[in-house]
């Protein structure tokens, strides 16, 4: 049986290092352990990167949940992949009700067509969207006017992944 551990070790000088340890018991013909084969891998950089991601996620999630603006993210197809809880106050929806929909799904048809005409050229060149006024339909049916701004985001290898932005009730 192979055993895997991740543990922090501190050197005599006080330097802390994260190690991933794999150990396999070596058995003789009778099944008795006579040695342990081990491998150590320094995973300090990976652990530091994971901690930085968690810190940033907590920082921005807390910020996003306290702003009066609605924060969102859409993928390259325009489908919502993140919706801040503020949407409940602004449009009456729970975030999970909107995930997978597009911004156009929340607009009256004629407004969706108008906004698509403005946004299409920006999308084709992956340009920021700045202060676009648009009407959205609240869950109860009344119209809400937003000012929408967003920026494109990319994978680490430069592949376009979608837009992140905010909507402000104006």
Short mmCIF file of C-alpha atoms in Angstrom, two decimals:
data_model
loop_
_atom_site.label_atom_id
_atom_site.label_comp_id
_atom_site.label_asym_id
_atom_site.label_seq_id
_atom_site.Cartn_x
_atom_site.Cartn_y
_atom_site.Cartn_z
CA UNK A 1 0.00 0.00 0.00
CA UNK A 2 1.36 3.37 -1.06
CA UNK A 3 1.06 6.19 1.46
CA UNK A 4 1.02 9.87 0.43
CA UNK A 5 1.41 12.80 2.80
CA UNK A 6 1.74 16.56 2.48
CA UNK A 7 3.54 18.09 5.40
CA UNK A 8 5.46 21.18 6.36
CA UNK A 9 8.99 20.74 7.61
CA UNK A 10 11.10 23.34 9.35
CA UNK A 11 14.88 23.32 8.87
CA UNK A 12 17.28 24.06 11.75
CA UNK A 13 17.59 27.61 10.33
CA UNK A 14 13.81 28.09 10.57
CA UNK A 15 13.04 27.83 6.85
CA UNK A 16 9.68 26.15 6.26
CA UNK A 17 9.25 23.82 3.30
CA UNK A 18 6.19 21.91 2.16
CA UNK A 19 6.96 18.34 1.12
CA UNK A 20 4.84 15.73 -0.59
CA UNK A 21 5.98 12.36 0.68
CA UNK A 22 5.20 9.03 -0.93
CA UNK A 23 6.17 5.86 0.92
CA UNK A 24 5.86 2.26 -0.16
CA UNK A 25 6.69 -0.57 2.27
CA UNK A 26 9.04 -3.22 0.84
CA UNK A 27 8.09 -6.74 1.92
CA UNK A 28 9.98 -10.00 1.87
CA UNK A 29 8.51 -13.24 0.59
CA UNK A 30 6.76 -13.82 3.94
CA UNK A 31 5.10 -10.38 3.86
CA UNK A 32 7.34 -8.81 6.49
CA UNK A 33 8.39 -5.20 5.93
CA UNK A 34 12.15 -4.96 5.61
CA UNK A 35 12.45 -1.42 4.20
CA UNK A 36 10.44 1.59 3.14
CA UNK A 37 10.95 3.17 -0.27
CA UNK A 38 10.28 6.89 -0.08
CA UNK A 39 10.16 9.86 -2.38
CA UNK A 40 10.04 13.52 -1.39
CA UNK A 41 8.92 16.37 -3.59
CA UNK A 42 9.21 20.05 -2.63
CA UNK A 43 5.71 21.51 -3.17
CA UNK A 44 6.32 24.82 -1.38
CA UNK A 45 5.66 26.98 -4.46
CA UNK A 46 2.40 25.15 -5.20
CA UNK A 47 1.22 25.54 -1.61
CA UNK A 48 2.08 29.26 -1.63
CA UNK A 49 0.18 29.71 -4.91
CA UNK A 50 -2.86 27.86 -3.49
CA UNK A 51 -2.79 30.08 -0.41
CA UNK A 52 -2.58 33.23 -2.56
CA UNK A 53 -5.57 32.08 -4.62
CA UNK A 54 -7.62 31.40 -1.48
CA UNK A 55 -6.68 34.79 -0.01
CA UNK A 56 -7.62 36.62 -3.22
CA UNK A 57 -10.85 34.66 -3.59
CA UNK A 58 -11.90 35.53 -0.04
CA UNK A 59 -10.88 39.17 -0.49
CA UNK A 60 -12.82 39.68 -3.71
CA UNK A 61 -15.80 37.56 -2.73
CA UNK A 62 -16.28 39.66 0.40
CA UNK A 63 -15.93 42.84 -1.62
CA UNK A 64 -18.34 41.62 -4.29
CA UNK A 65 -20.96 40.71 -1.73
CA UNK A 66 -20.92 44.13 -0.05
CA UNK A 67 -20.93 46.44 -3.09
CA UNK A 68 -24.18 47.98 -4.25
CA UNK A 69 -23.26 46.99 -7.82
CA UNK A 70 -23.98 43.56 -9.25
CA UNK A 71 -20.77 41.75 -10.22
CA UNK A 72 -20.84 39.14 -12.97
CA UNK A 73 -18.72 36.99 -15.24
CA UNK A 74 -19.70 35.52 -18.59
CA UNK A 75 -17.84 32.91 -20.63
CA UNK A 76 -16.82 33.34 -24.28
CA UNK A 77 -20.39 32.36 -25.30
CA UNK A 78 -21.96 35.05 -23.12
CA UNK A 79 -23.32 32.64 -20.49
CA UNK A 80 -23.15 33.78 -16.88
CA UNK A 81 -20.59 31.79 -14.90
CA UNK A 82 -20.61 34.00 -11.80
CA UNK A 83 -23.34 36.21 -10.33
CA UNK A 84 -22.89 38.13 -7.08
CA UNK A 85 -25.69 37.91 -4.51
CA UNK A 86 -26.57 41.58 -5.19
CA UNK A 87 -28.69 40.47 -8.17
CA UNK A 88 -31.40 39.47 -5.68
CA UNK A 89 -31.81 43.09 -4.57
CA UNK A 90 -31.57 44.55 -8.08
CA UNK A 91 -33.55 42.10 -10.22
CA UNK A 92 -35.23 39.74 -7.75
CA UNK A 93 -33.34 36.61 -8.85
CA UNK A 94 -31.19 34.26 -6.83
CA UNK A 95 -27.74 33.94 -8.46
CA UNK A 96 -28.34 30.27 -9.31
CA UNK A 97 -31.47 31.24 -11.31
CA UNK A 98 -29.32 33.32 -13.67
CA UNK A 99 -26.22 31.11 -14.01
CA UNK A 100 -26.03 29.70 -17.53
CA UNK A 101 -28.29 32.42 -18.97
CA UNK A 102 -27.03 35.35 -21.04
CA UNK A 103 -27.49 39.06 -20.29
CA UNK A 104 -29.89 39.19 -23.25
CA UNK A 105 -32.18 36.67 -21.51
CA UNK A 106 -32.88 39.33 -18.85
CA UNK A 107 -33.77 42.08 -21.35
CA UNK A 108 -36.92 42.81 -23.34
CA UNK A 109 -36.39 41.49 -26.91
CA UNK A 110 -36.01 44.91 -28.55
CA UNK A 111 -33.49 45.98 -25.90
CA UNK A 112 -31.55 42.72 -26.31
CA UNK A 113 -31.30 43.42 -30.04
CA UNK A 114 -30.11 47.01 -29.47
CA UNK A 115 -27.50 45.98 -26.89
CA UNK A 116 -26.27 43.10 -29.09
CA UNK A 117 -25.66 45.67 -31.84
CA UNK A 118 -23.49 47.74 -29.49
CA UNK A 119 -21.73 44.83 -27.82
CA UNK A 120 -21.11 42.69 -30.94
CA UNK A 121 -18.30 44.86 -32.35
CA UNK A 122 -16.65 45.09 -28.91
CA UNK A 123 -16.83 41.31 -28.50
CA UNK A 124 -15.34 40.64 -31.93
CA UNK A 125 -12.27 42.72 -31.02
CA UNK A 126 -12.37 41.83 -27.30
CA UNK A 127 -12.59 45.44 -26.19
CA UNK A 128 -13.84 46.71 -22.81
CA UNK A 129 -17.49 47.62 -22.40
CA UNK A 130 -17.79 51.01 -20.68
CA UNK A 131 -20.93 52.56 -19.16
CA UNK A 132 -23.47 50.96 -21.52
CA UNK A 133 -26.99 51.90 -20.46
CA UNK A 134 -29.46 49.04 -20.85
CA UNK A 135 -32.86 47.93 -19.59
CA UNK A 136 -33.40 44.65 -17.79
CA UNK A 137 -36.61 43.04 -16.68
CA UNK A 138 -36.99 42.46 -12.92
CA UNK A 139 -38.34 39.06 -11.93
CA UNK A 140 -41.65 40.74 -11.06
CA UNK A 141 -41.82 42.30 -14.56
CA UNK A 142 -40.88 45.96 -14.04
CA UNK A 143 -37.93 47.45 -15.94
CA UNK A 144 -34.62 48.39 -14.32
CA UNK A 145 -32.02 50.56 -16.09
CA UNK A 146 -28.41 49.55 -15.58
CA UNK A 147 -25.06 51.01 -16.48
CA UNK A 148 -22.89 48.05 -17.51
CA UNK A 149 -19.11 47.97 -17.69
CA UNK A 150 -16.87 44.96 -18.25
CA UNK A 151 -13.44 43.86 -19.40
CA UNK A 152 -12.35 40.77 -21.32
CA UNK A 153 -10.27 38.17 -19.51
CA UNK A 154 -7.91 35.56 -20.88
CA UNK A 155 -6.33 32.23 -19.91
CA UNK A 156 -2.65 32.12 -19.01
CA UNK A 157 -1.85 31.20 -22.63
CA UNK A 158 -3.78 34.21 -23.97
CA UNK A 159 -7.02 32.46 -24.98
CA UNK A 160 -10.12 34.66 -24.67
CA UNK A 161 -12.31 33.29 -21.85
CA UNK A 162 -15.09 35.88 -21.47
CA UNK A 163 -15.91 39.14 -19.70
CA UNK A 164 -16.04 40.25 -16.07
CA UNK A 165 -17.91 43.32 -15.04
CA UNK A 166 -20.49 45.18 -13.05
CA UNK A 167 -24.01 46.48 -13.43
CA UNK A 168 -25.13 49.56 -11.53
CA UNK A 169 -28.77 50.52 -11.10
CA UNK A 170 -29.09 54.03 -12.51
#
